[in-house]
Amino acid sequence: MSKIICSAAIRGAHKIVDMAEEKYEEALKKYGPEHEVAFPNTAYYLPIIYSMLGAPVKQLGDMKEIFQECRRLLPPPVSENVWLPYLAPALDAGMATFFAEEMFEAIRYIEDPDFYTKTEDPTDDRFWLGAADDVIFRKRGVEFVDGTAPGFAAILGTPADPETASKIALELQEKNLYIFMHDQTDGLNMPEQLLKQGNQIGWSTRLVPFGPTYTSAVFAIGFACRVALAFGGIKPGDYKGNLLYNKDRTFAFVMAFGPVSDEWYANAAGAINWGFPTISDWDIPEVLPTGICTYEHVVSRVPHDEIVQKSIEVRGLKVTVSKIDIPVAYGPAFEGERVRKDDLFLECGGGRTLGVELLVSKEMEEVQDGLVTVEGPEMTDVEEGAKLPLAILVEVAGRQMQSDFEPILERQFHHLINYAQGIMHIGQRNIMWLRVGKAAIEKGFKFEHIGRILHGKLHQDFGAILDKVQVKIYTVEDKVKEVLELAKATYAARDERLGSMTDESEDIFYSCTLCQSFAPSHVCVITPERVGMCGAYNWLDGKASYEINPTGPNQPIEKGECIDENLGQWKGINEFVQKASRGKVSQVSAYSLMVDPMTACGCFECIATMLPMCNGIMIVNRDYMGMTPSGMKFTTLAGMVGGGNVTPGFLGVSKHYIGSRKFLKAEGGLKRVVWMPKSLKEELRERLEERAKEEGIPDLLDMIADEEVGTTEEEVLAFLQEKGHPALSMEAAV
């Protein structure tokens, strides 16, 4: 490693450890050793320290040993006269840097709790977000699982020109990468430069402003560490496993703009431990030999118009970008973009007007591939603030196309349309809502381009089953009403088809191993009555996916001989799971929480767990932030359930499955549920009330406690006794 870089990194590490330790001593005197420390709402303590050392830093006093470890790691400053192998000492200095910065940031949360917004997106008066809490982390983790986010760029500083900064950010977004932003260059920071250009920043657009100083780089590295812990089955303290996991699976790199300080060198050296190289626009020494990183470690003097492509090349990322011929940028990074009132040019549906979208299959001769027609006013024909009715009718044909595939393809409309910059799509079917921003109109975006998007992407993603795609878009009310009537009849037929299917009526179930890239031993088994725990895949989706990609993550499984009908165990399922989990899981129960429950990757919508004192089951959804009667918040529970582990008494479930007749059948099903957050209860009320009537307890939902009743088992038990909840008289489940 370059002697200049090594010397600077070690100097920077000494400065950072000294600074952090001084801050620690001040905090210790002020708050005492028993004062709690944490990054808010995370089950991973200080994640870099926890993942590398296995040390849960819970109180200020716990930091003393970590600082001692920093001092052990810190090499002496590089002598001018003695030549050494510099790489190893620099890497140790980088690791000490991250440990010290993580403790520094944790103390910052104590001293100034409002320094960071602690939200998913910036607030009106502040844009530095701070560490991602576990709700954000697990929500975004799914994108790293399914490949829509191949990696992230950790940016230090910013180009001086706002237009250049925006162009670089846009190119990174178009490559589907997350952009984590830190520190400043000559008083300028990247988020402010992007805001000047009208960019929306925050997790929803993948432009994440972590913090205003270099110490916030630990939020990016900590995010990578949590990926390995949550999804990869890596244990705390397995530093080698964590580093290798991230080098091979979590593709990231550092992009530095402007003069590189000793502190930046120290952070860059730390990132190399994880296989994350640094690419800079500044004239600094390069480290070109391979070793820790996949290719070069430090590359410098890269022009701004080449820096994104160079970064991707150096990191070894394989990014597949599909170019859609439309006048706005296009990619998953824009899916979370919002078109707010001040930016709004046009809207359709969403209760403002009639809106509907439908995909139907036709005979080959009935479809003209590539035909896009718009009947009614185009976007360019109306004034700002207009509201138009909208029907999007997609007709497809293919030799392998089946009617069962229609809802799967139709469901793609939501994200495919949202990928267009400046376009916001919410809802599906006849509750869809489209908003178009002024900037998109200024660039020439029209309804026609929605047709181009759907034609191109459906061919691209589902070419195995589609031969032809044509799109008809209507913006006149009489034609919209015609499509709406057709859609209602089609929706009803689809719902009846899926609703009539049972686990007993089908001999084939489907696997989902999509998340094995993060949780290698996880295997989800999807049945007609048990939707995947992420809520995104049902039995028909599994069937369609297999037809589309026979070697993909959704494989057919012959149930075989029934081992236990009540638990939901079959010989064929167990044999498949044992093989697919590489021998880690020998058997699973489709209907049990306590006996051989299914594994989870971390992408579940809800968690179910036992409340022994209440002889019942509580369910908590990901969006609920409060305490639960189990004594743990969702984030803590999620740390126990994920990673592909079998955890009897804890189970990841989808919202849809809660209303299934097979929901935890072995433990008594819905009658055993005693607590769930009020928001979840209301969201599922209609479906759960229908199930309760089937069970002969029509008022069951009113017997289920929520956070307004209590968040301790004692409070819940008293409520259950008052209401006469059936779980109290059921046989003990534990």
XYZ file of C-alpha atoms in Angstrom:
734
model
C 0.000 0.000 0.000
C 1.232 3.523 -0.737
C 3.397 4.847 2.079
C 1.746 8.261 1.688
C -1.745 6.828 2.038
C -0.739 4.523 4.880
C 0.895 7.348 6.801
C -2.118 9.607 6.323
C -4.604 6.868 7.292
C -2.725 6.056 10.482
C -2.377 9.750 11.369
C -6.087 10.224 10.745
C -6.976 7.202 12.858
C -4.959 8.559 15.789
C -6.743 11.923 15.495
C -10.171 10.284 15.359
C -9.581 7.919 18.284
C -8.187 10.812 20.367
C -11.198 12.986 19.513
C -13.706 10.232 20.273
C -12.030 9.241 23.518
C -12.005 12.844 24.697
C -15.726 13.056 23.914
C -16.254 9.787 25.799
C -14.460 11.027 28.940
C -16.601 14.176 28.936
C -19.797 12.165 28.542
C -18.755 9.705 31.240
C -18.336 12.512 33.766
C -21.600 14.157 32.746
C -23.903 11.127 32.404
C -22.200 8.293 34.301
C -21.168 4.797 33.128
C -24.700 3.348 33.348
C -26.253 5.810 30.897
C -27.800 3.904 27.982
C -26.360 4.340 24.497
C -27.841 3.176 21.184
C -28.657 4.125 17.648
C -32.431 4.683 17.934
C -34.784 1.773 17.271
C -32.201 -0.815 16.258
C -31.584 -4.287 17.622
C -27.928 -4.253 16.552
C -26.471 -2.023 19.299
C -23.518 -0.251 17.626
C -23.493 -2.520 14.565
C -19.850 -2.347 13.445
C -18.561 -3.033 16.953
C -21.237 -5.677 17.528
C -20.549 -7.497 14.256
C -16.749 -7.332 14.460
C -16.182 -7.893 18.201
C -19.469 -9.460 19.315
C -19.637 -6.768 22.004
C -23.095 -5.251 22.661
C -22.420 -1.654 23.705
C -25.471 -0.850 25.839
C -24.092 1.718 28.304
C -21.397 4.361 28.298
C -19.293 2.203 30.577
C -19.199 -0.530 27.938
C -17.169 1.778 25.693
C -14.075 1.603 27.897
C -13.023 -1.820 26.629
C -13.747 -0.822 23.037
C -11.416 2.169 23.309
C -8.778 -0.171 24.718
C -9.264 -2.327 21.631
C -8.876 0.781 19.448
C -5.544 1.507 21.110
C -4.411 -2.087 20.535
C -5.324 -1.819 16.866
C -3.678 1.554 16.283
C -0.187 1.135 14.794
C 2.469 3.743 15.563
C 2.847 6.575 13.054
C 4.864 5.558 9.994
C 8.541 6.437 10.296
C 10.262 8.289 7.492
C 13.258 5.974 7.724
C 11.705 2.531 8.210
C 9.884 0.746 5.382
C 7.207 -1.712 6.416
C 4.423 -3.706 4.758
C 1.848 -0.942 5.063
C -1.445 -2.617 4.168
C -2.091 -4.532 7.390
C -1.325 -1.616 9.772
C -3.477 0.720 7.673
C -6.391 -1.742 7.729
C -6.113 -2.030 11.525
C -6.070 1.760 11.769
C -9.195 1.872 9.605
C -10.988 -0.599 11.852
C -10.039 1.420 14.945
C -11.379 4.491 13.126
C -14.809 2.954 12.655
C -15.015 1.710 16.251
C -14.139 5.188 17.548
C -16.486 7.006 15.143
C -19.356 4.693 16.020
C -18.953 5.497 19.704
C -18.604 9.197 18.872
C -21.895 9.137 16.965
C -23.630 7.205 19.760
C -22.573 9.906 22.233
C -23.837 12.544 19.803
C -27.303 10.929 20.044
C -27.119 11.381 23.844
C -25.880 14.966 23.812
C -28.061 16.217 20.979
C -31.035 13.851 20.443
C -32.445 16.048 17.682
C -29.218 16.405 15.696
C -30.547 13.852 13.197
C -34.124 13.647 11.969
C -34.455 9.882 12.731
C -36.990 9.696 9.878
C -37.073 7.990 6.483
C -37.036 11.255 4.588
C -35.871 14.786 5.475
C -38.112 17.121 7.435
C -38.894 20.706 6.460
C -36.052 22.147 8.527
C -33.410 19.357 8.514
C -32.134 16.812 6.021
C -29.424 14.795 7.869
C -31.138 11.488 8.686
C -28.623 9.664 10.890
C -28.474 5.893 11.324
C -31.235 3.878 9.632
C -33.548 2.332 12.197
C -34.570 -1.299 11.843
C -37.911 -0.502 10.206
C -36.117 1.342 7.406
C -33.321 -1.233 7.267
C -35.583 -4.254 6.872
C -37.848 -2.429 4.458
C -34.875 -1.588 2.241
C -33.161 -4.929 2.789
C -35.635 -6.610 0.471
C -34.248 -4.540 -2.396
C -30.771 -5.954 -1.789
C -32.324 -9.435 -1.685
C -34.203 -9.242 -4.974
C -31.412 -7.455 -6.830
C -33.159 -4.137 -7.443
C -30.354 -2.533 -5.406
C -27.053 -4.156 -6.408
C -24.970 -1.945 -4.105
C -24.359 1.512 -2.677
C -22.025 4.458 -3.121
C -20.727 6.038 0.095
C -20.011 9.629 -0.904
C -17.609 11.898 0.980
C -17.907 15.570 0.074
C -19.382 16.905 -3.150
C -18.561 18.394 -6.540
C -18.683 22.187 -6.383
C -21.134 22.508 -9.254
C -24.742 21.557 -8.300
C -25.473 20.455 -11.861
C -22.515 18.045 -11.802
C -23.516 16.708 -8.385
C -27.051 16.105 -9.621
C -25.825 14.426 -12.806
C -23.616 12.019 -10.827
C -26.441 11.220 -8.402
C -28.843 10.623 -11.292
C -26.397 8.268 -13.010
C -25.977 6.304 -9.789
C -29.761 6.133 -9.403
C -30.154 4.918 -12.961
C -27.720 2.125 -12.096
C -30.163 1.255 -9.243
C -27.580 2.036 -6.543
C -28.196 3.649 -3.176
C -26.285 6.875 -2.539
C -25.158 7.429 1.071
C -23.905 11.012 1.599
C -21.475 12.309 4.229
C -19.372 15.379 5.110
C -18.611 18.426 2.929
C -16.055 19.910 0.577
C -15.077 23.564 1.054
C -18.292 24.224 2.972
C -20.524 22.528 0.399
C -22.356 19.250 0.918
C -23.955 16.852 -1.550
C -27.563 16.967 -0.237
C -27.725 20.773 -0.515
C -26.299 20.608 -4.025
C -28.994 18.113 -5.007
C -31.764 20.167 -3.417
C -30.640 23.184 -5.447
C -31.300 21.117 -8.566
C -34.752 20.081 -7.402
C -33.835 16.506 -6.489
C -35.872 14.755 -3.795
C -33.592 13.244 -1.167
C -34.228 10.542 1.410
C -34.554 6.771 1.573
C -37.542 6.830 -0.794
C -35.354 8.031 -3.686
C -32.151 6.250 -2.552
C -30.407 9.625 -2.055
C -29.676 9.199 1.649
C -28.060 12.099 3.551
C -26.529 10.288 6.541
C -24.564 13.049 8.266
C -22.637 16.345 7.936
C -19.258 15.000 9.117
C -16.941 12.177 8.111
C -17.825 10.291 11.311
C -21.250 9.534 9.821
C -19.541 7.134 7.393
C -20.104 4.511 10.093
C -23.828 4.590 9.266
C -23.050 3.276 5.762
C -20.603 0.601 6.947
C -22.939 -0.290 9.804
C -25.737 -0.782 7.277
C -23.558 -3.316 5.446
C -22.742 -5.102 8.713
C -26.429 -5.360 9.580
C -27.142 -6.915 6.180
C -24.757 -9.748 7.046
C -26.227 -10.155 10.540
C -29.900 -9.964 9.550
C -29.977 -11.765 6.230
C -26.739 -13.694 5.966
C -26.877 -15.717 9.162
C -23.509 -14.248 10.236
C -23.100 -14.299 14.006
C -21.959 -11.288 16.076
C -18.206 -11.482 16.573
C -17.587 -13.462 13.365
C -15.560 -10.632 11.879
C -14.060 -12.747 9.116
C -17.469 -14.040 8.018
C -18.913 -10.523 8.038
C -16.074 -9.040 5.993
C -16.130 -11.834 3.413
C -19.920 -11.768 3.190
C -19.904 -8.071 2.377
C -17.023 -8.329 -0.061
C -18.872 -11.033 -1.990
C -22.501 -9.917 -1.620
C -22.962 -6.279 -0.559
C -21.349 -4.331 -3.374
C -20.304 -0.890 -2.261
C -17.583 1.682 -2.853
C -16.430 5.054 -1.510
C -16.585 8.061 -3.834
C -14.552 11.021 -2.550
C -14.743 14.556 -3.953
C -12.149 17.250 -3.313
C -9.052 17.351 -1.083
C -8.603 14.160 0.949
C -7.848 14.768 4.630
C -6.084 12.363 7.000
C -9.489 11.547 8.469
C -10.867 10.654 5.045
C -7.856 8.420 4.421
C -8.573 6.666 7.716
C -12.191 6.041 6.719
C -11.124 4.806 3.283
C -8.675 2.374 4.898
C -11.487 1.148 7.115
C -13.778 0.560 4.131
C -11.114 -1.544 2.390
C -11.510 -4.133 5.190
C -14.966 -4.860 3.737
C -13.686 -4.950 0.160
C -15.037 -1.458 -0.583
C -12.546 0.542 -2.736
C -12.209 4.328 -2.932
C -12.536 6.286 -6.181
C -11.598 9.977 -6.063
C -11.583 12.976 -8.371
C -8.567 14.402 -6.503
C -4.853 13.951 -7.209
C -3.912 11.439 -4.522
C -1.627 8.374 -4.628
C -3.255 5.269 -6.090
C -3.230 1.714 -4.773
C -3.733 -0.365 -7.891
C -2.674 -3.913 -6.948
C -5.512 -6.257 -6.026
C -5.708 -7.937 -2.639
C -8.444 -7.149 -0.152
C -10.749 -5.535 -2.720
C -11.908 -7.360 -5.836
C -9.762 -5.122 -8.024
C -7.935 -1.856 -7.222
C -8.092 -0.364 -3.721
C -7.695 3.372 -4.471
C -8.149 5.015 -7.872
C -7.731 8.792 -8.260
C -7.914 11.685 -10.722
C -11.127 10.331 -12.264
C -13.100 12.956 -14.263
C -16.640 13.606 -13.062
C -18.203 12.373 -16.288
C -16.407 9.014 -15.849
C -16.466 8.535 -12.099
C -19.684 6.496 -11.866
C -18.684 4.019 -14.560
C -15.152 3.778 -13.132
C -16.498 3.098 -9.651
C -18.730 0.303 -10.922
C -15.828 -1.183 -12.876
C -13.397 -1.066 -9.934
C -15.892 -2.590 -7.511
C -16.740 -5.369 -9.944
C -20.454 -4.627 -10.019
C -22.539 -6.249 -12.717
C -25.355 -3.782 -13.301
C -28.065 -4.542 -15.818
C -29.800 -1.375 -16.927
C -32.662 -1.521 -19.375
C -32.884 1.654 -21.434
C -36.466 2.738 -21.987
C -36.961 5.331 -24.711
C -38.765 7.995 -22.716
C -37.808 11.631 -22.035
C -37.261 11.186 -18.257
C -34.790 9.097 -16.244
C -35.959 5.579 -15.499
C -35.049 3.028 -12.807
C -35.977 1.559 -9.389
C -34.320 4.470 -7.608
C -37.306 6.654 -8.544
C -39.950 4.245 -7.259
C -40.302 6.029 -3.930
C -40.377 9.524 -5.402
C -43.371 11.638 -4.426
C -45.156 14.210 -6.571
C -46.330 16.756 -4.035
C -48.954 19.454 -4.405
C -46.537 22.199 -5.401
C -44.961 19.970 -8.062
C -48.233 18.566 -9.421
C -49.255 19.080 -13.049
C -51.869 16.366 -13.595
C -53.566 13.573 -11.653
C -55.854 10.675 -12.497
C -57.836 8.256 -10.339
C -57.303 8.068 -6.585
C -60.891 9.132 -5.923
C -60.395 12.386 -7.794
C -61.538 10.797 -11.060
C -62.311 7.322 -12.337
C -59.177 5.249 -12.637
C -58.606 1.615 -13.558
C -55.866 -0.647 -14.880
C -56.244 -4.112 -16.316
C -54.189 -6.730 -18.109
C -55.922 -9.451 -20.099
C -54.677 -12.218 -22.372
C -55.889 -12.510 -25.960
C -55.433 -14.735 -28.972
C -52.291 -14.070 -30.999
C -54.154 -12.563 -33.952
C -55.952 -10.076 -31.665
C -52.781 -8.332 -30.468
C -50.478 -6.064 -32.482
C -47.139 -6.026 -30.694
C -45.840 -2.569 -29.835
C -49.125 -0.791 -30.555
C -49.727 2.038 -28.084
C -52.902 4.082 -28.517
C -54.177 7.042 -26.509
C -57.842 7.930 -26.871
C -58.737 11.233 -25.252
C -56.699 14.253 -24.118
C -52.919 13.782 -23.907
C -50.916 15.318 -21.051
C -49.786 18.038 -23.417
C -53.414 18.971 -24.184
C -54.429 20.005 -20.664
C -53.647 22.865 -18.304
C -51.675 22.603 -15.097
C -53.796 21.194 -12.267
C -56.011 19.127 -14.566
C -57.753 15.942 -13.440
C -58.509 13.292 -16.044
C -60.222 9.895 -15.907
C -57.797 7.131 -16.835
C -57.995 3.521 -17.980
C -54.867 1.534 -18.808
C -55.756 -1.638 -20.702
C -52.865 -3.949 -21.586
C -53.603 -6.854 -23.896
C -51.008 -9.608 -24.187
C -50.631 -12.815 -26.163
C -48.168 -15.660 -25.988
C -47.929 -19.362 -26.575
C -46.997 -19.884 -22.919
C -49.427 -17.280 -21.554
C -52.135 -18.471 -19.138
C -55.006 -16.592 -17.553
C -53.521 -17.366 -14.114
C -50.586 -15.137 -15.029
C -52.705 -12.041 -15.672
C -52.770 -10.672 -12.096
C -49.026 -11.296 -11.692
C -48.246 -9.254 -14.791
C -50.822 -6.607 -13.897
C -49.216 -6.212 -10.488
C -46.031 -5.069 -12.223
C -47.711 -1.850 -13.412
C -47.209 -0.237 -10.028
C -43.425 -0.334 -9.900
C -42.843 -0.183 -13.660
C -44.702 3.131 -13.928
C -43.151 4.406 -10.703
C -39.656 3.846 -12.105
C -40.171 6.908 -14.329
C -38.772 10.051 -12.728
C -41.461 12.561 -11.851
C -44.328 10.041 -12.030
C -46.114 8.715 -8.950
C -48.336 5.628 -9.068
C -50.275 4.388 -6.024
C -52.682 1.480 -5.662
C -53.849 -1.114 -8.150
C -56.927 -2.345 -9.958
C -59.692 0.283 -9.794
C -58.156 2.174 -6.870
C -55.055 3.231 -8.806
C -53.867 6.827 -8.558
C -51.475 8.555 -10.951
C -49.769 11.902 -10.375
C -47.484 13.575 -12.904
C -45.016 16.279 -11.891
C -44.350 19.544 -13.707
C -40.722 18.589 -14.392
C -41.796 15.440 -16.250
C -44.191 17.468 -18.424
C -41.460 20.010 -19.178
C -39.270 17.163 -20.433
C -42.042 15.970 -22.752
C -43.528 13.026 -20.839
C -46.939 11.852 -22.143
C -49.472 9.054 -21.610
C -47.947 7.441 -24.672
C -44.730 6.914 -22.696
C -46.586 4.929 -20.034
C -47.549 2.591 -22.873
C -43.929 2.435 -24.052
C -42.776 1.577 -20.534
C -45.288 -1.239 -20.100
C -44.633 -2.674 -23.548
C -40.854 -2.656 -23.156
C -40.587 -3.848 -19.570
C -43.209 -6.592 -19.805
C -41.375 -7.993 -22.814
C -38.079 -7.666 -20.990
C -39.154 -9.248 -17.722
C -41.654 -11.811 -19.012
C -40.375 -12.650 -22.458
C -40.553 -16.366 -21.666
C -44.362 -16.263 -21.719
C -45.211 -13.169 -23.775
C -44.940 -12.809 -27.536
C -47.039 -9.684 -28.033
C -48.026 -6.676 -25.921
C -50.292 -3.799 -26.895
C -51.390 -0.931 -24.665
C -54.606 1.079 -24.875
C -54.923 4.207 -22.742
C -58.218 6.055 -22.381
C -58.723 9.516 -20.860
C -62.386 10.034 -21.798
C -64.991 9.009 -19.243
C -67.254 6.815 -21.391
C -64.338 4.635 -22.522
C -62.923 4.518 -18.984
C -66.308 3.261 -17.754
C -66.279 0.512 -20.386
C -62.878 -0.706 -19.223
C -63.993 -0.417 -15.597
C -66.941 -2.772 -16.155
C -64.689 -5.268 -17.919
C -62.181 -4.980 -15.081
C -64.726 -5.606 -12.323
C -65.893 -8.804 -13.977
C -62.298 -9.932 -14.474
C -61.298 -9.122 -10.866
C -64.286 -11.097 -9.521
C -63.384 -14.164 -11.587
C -59.757 -14.002 -10.415
C -60.677 -13.686 -6.743
C -63.066 -16.611 -7.003
C -60.355 -18.745 -8.626
C -57.781 -18.150 -5.877
C -60.388 -18.166 -3.115
C -61.629 -21.620 -4.078
C -58.175 -23.184 -3.904
C -57.140 -25.055 -0.769
C -53.997 -26.829 0.341
C -55.886 -30.102 0.050
C -56.962 -29.428 -3.543
C -53.412 -29.062 -4.875
C -50.659 -31.682 -4.949
C -47.977 -29.147 -5.800
C -46.705 -26.342 -3.557
C -44.006 -23.829 -4.529
C -40.733 -22.880 -2.925
C -39.254 -19.417 -2.725
C -35.504 -19.170 -2.250
C -35.207 -15.621 -3.563
C -33.730 -14.453 -0.260
C -31.008 -17.117 -0.047
C -28.513 -14.580 -1.329
C -28.810 -13.062 2.152
C -30.061 -15.989 4.246
C -28.500 -19.128 2.716
C -30.515 -21.653 4.766
C -33.910 -19.997 4.314
C -36.591 -21.792 2.294
C -40.134 -20.438 2.127
C -42.902 -22.884 1.205
C -45.921 -21.239 -0.441
C -49.249 -23.040 -0.427
C -52.655 -21.946 -1.760
C -53.644 -20.986 1.785
C -50.267 -19.739 3.026
C -48.888 -16.704 1.219
C -45.152 -16.093 1.493
C -44.221 -14.270 4.699
C -43.160 -11.168 2.757
C -46.745 -10.902 1.493
C -45.548 -10.507 -2.093
C -45.830 -14.078 -3.386
C -48.879 -16.342 -3.423
C -49.289 -19.815 -4.922
C -50.273 -18.481 -8.337
C -47.247 -16.176 -8.313
C -45.027 -19.161 -7.612
C -46.589 -21.078 -10.468
C -46.204 -18.131 -12.845
C -42.632 -17.523 -11.781
C -41.715 -21.153 -12.433
C -43.313 -21.057 -15.874
C -41.414 -17.882 -16.665
C -38.087 -19.011 -15.207
C -37.876 -22.791 -14.687
C -34.496 -22.557 -12.956
C -35.447 -19.595 -10.774
C -36.202 -19.257 -7.054
C -39.757 -20.612 -7.278
C -39.732 -24.360 -7.769
C -42.640 -26.834 -7.692
C -42.644 -29.252 -4.750
C -44.672 -32.415 -4.735
C -46.269 -32.678 -1.285
C -45.972 -36.426 -1.127
C -47.166 -38.456 1.828
C -48.849 -36.492 4.639
C -46.888 -36.852 7.888
C -49.083 -34.684 10.101
C -52.189 -32.951 8.788
C -52.562 -30.687 11.815
C -48.973 -29.414 11.734
C -48.913 -29.222 7.944
C -46.005 -31.584 7.323
C -45.476 -33.666 4.181
C -42.672 -36.009 3.219
C -41.995 -34.343 -0.123
C -41.863 -30.869 1.420
C -39.382 -31.960 4.106
C -37.122 -33.648 1.560
C -37.108 -30.535 -0.616
C -36.441 -28.170 2.311
C -33.566 -30.290 3.599
C -31.920 -30.242 0.189
C -32.636 -26.569 -0.559
C -31.346 -25.451 2.877
C -28.159 -27.445 2.323
C -28.982 -29.736 5.207
C -29.558 -26.971 7.744
C -33.335 -27.556 8.048
C -34.681 -31.118 8.017
C -38.420 -30.525 8.383
C -40.952 -27.700 8.503
C -44.550 -27.246 9.573
C -46.735 -25.066 7.386
C -49.292 -24.517 10.154
C -47.333 -24.381 13.412
C -45.578 -21.761 15.467
C -44.165 -24.173 18.043
C -43.215 -27.325 16.123
C -40.661 -26.977 13.301
C -41.770 -23.484 12.219
C -40.571 -22.179 8.875
C -37.377 -20.175 8.637
C -37.372 -16.481 7.740
C -34.962 -14.231 5.878
C -35.984 -10.941 7.506
C -38.526 -9.714 4.935
C -41.686 -10.766 6.806
C -44.610 -8.359 7.189
C -45.428 -9.458 10.752
C -44.067 -11.595 13.590
C -46.144 -14.020 15.646
C -44.950 -15.196 19.045
C -46.345 -16.847 22.158
C -47.479 -15.020 25.298
C -47.252 -17.923 27.807
C -49.070 -16.174 30.655
C -52.017 -15.482 28.339
C -51.914 -18.932 26.714
C -52.126 -17.050 23.440
C -50.328 -15.620 20.461
C -49.486 -11.984 19.790
C -48.857 -10.591 16.314
C -46.923 -7.396 15.617
C -46.469 -5.762 12.224
C -43.351 -4.046 10.932
C -44.918 -0.557 11.012
C -45.700 -0.713 14.741
C -42.918 1.092 16.600
C -44.006 0.596 20.201
C -43.408 -2.003 22.893
C -45.264 -5.319 22.751
C -46.457 -7.617 25.559
C -43.514 -9.928 24.804
C -41.249 -7.280 26.331
C -39.648 -6.644 22.934
C -40.244 -4.250 20.074
C -40.584 -5.474 16.495
C -36.927 -4.718 15.803
C -35.685 -6.918 18.650
C -38.045 -9.740 17.693
C -36.922 -9.470 14.077
C -33.330 -10.025 15.122
C -34.373 -13.365 16.632
C -36.530 -14.567 13.735
C -34.463 -13.696 10.628
C -31.290 -15.084 9.100
C -32.705 -18.447 8.025
C -32.919 -19.798 11.575
C -35.586 -22.134 12.996
C -36.930 -20.439 16.137
C -39.826 -22.314 17.783
C -42.253 -19.842 19.325
C -41.315 -17.081 16.855
C -42.516 -16.929 13.262
C -42.501 -14.447 10.395
C -45.916 -14.245 8.717
C -47.673 -12.187 6.059
C -50.762 -10.115 6.777
C -52.801 -12.171 4.306
C -51.934 -15.429 6.084
C -53.449 -14.162 9.354
C -56.890 -14.415 7.741
C -56.268 -17.897 6.335
C -58.091 -20.969 7.614
C -54.660 -22.576 7.942
C -53.164 -19.782 10.069
C -51.291 -21.511 12.925
C -53.871 -24.279 12.787
C -51.780 -26.503 15.081
C -52.039 -23.967 17.904
C -55.734 -23.245 17.417
C -55.528 -20.608 14.689
C -57.192 -17.233 14.982
C -58.883 -18.199 18.263
C -55.425 -18.254 19.873
C -54.593 -14.627 18.928
C -54.781 -12.354 21.986
C -52.928 -9.158 21.013
C -52.080 -7.138 17.902
C -51.548 -3.415 17.236
C -54.749 -1.493 16.649
C -53.625 -0.352 13.184
C -53.132 -3.947 12.068
C -56.454 -5.007 13.554
C -58.263 -2.263 11.647
C -56.421 -2.972 8.411
C -57.494 -6.633 8.518
C -60.850 -6.139 10.269
C -63.164 -7.164 7.422
C -61.236 -10.339 6.630
C -60.744 -11.318 10.288
C -64.384 -10.732 11.171
C -65.381 -13.078 8.350
C -63.010 -15.723 9.726
C -64.278 -15.194 13.278
C -67.849 -15.861 12.111
C -66.659 -19.103 10.512
C -65.138 -20.050 13.874
C -68.428 -19.347 15.622
C -67.081 -16.364 17.582
C -68.313 -13.310 15.650
C -67.102 -10.830 18.282
C -63.588 -12.343 18.538
C -61.879 -9.260 17.146
C -63.215 -7.166 20.020
C -61.722 -9.687 22.465
C -58.221 -9.236 21.008
C -56.208 -6.680 22.974
C -54.122 -3.919 21.423
C -51.685 -1.275 22.670
C -54.540 0.845 24.011
C -55.423 -2.018 26.360
C -51.827 -2.617 27.394
C -48.311 -3.588 26.407
C -47.568 -6.027 29.232
C -48.764 -9.609 29.619
C -50.429 -8.722 32.923
C -52.500 -5.955 31.298
C -53.428 -8.192 28.388
C -54.390 -11.107 30.662
C -56.734 -8.918 32.699
C -58.448 -7.781 29.488
C -58.782 -11.346 28.207
C -60.330 -12.472 31.481
C -62.801 -9.584 31.365
C -63.802 -10.397 27.775
C -63.793 -14.184 28.196
C -61.295 -14.760 25.368
C -61.381 -18.389 24.104
C -57.587 -18.774 24.385
C -57.900 -18.922 28.192
C -59.837 -22.184 28.002
C -57.747 -23.785 25.265
C -55.158 -26.474 25.863
C -51.740 -25.037 26.674
C -49.642 -24.490 23.561
C -46.299 -24.418 25.387
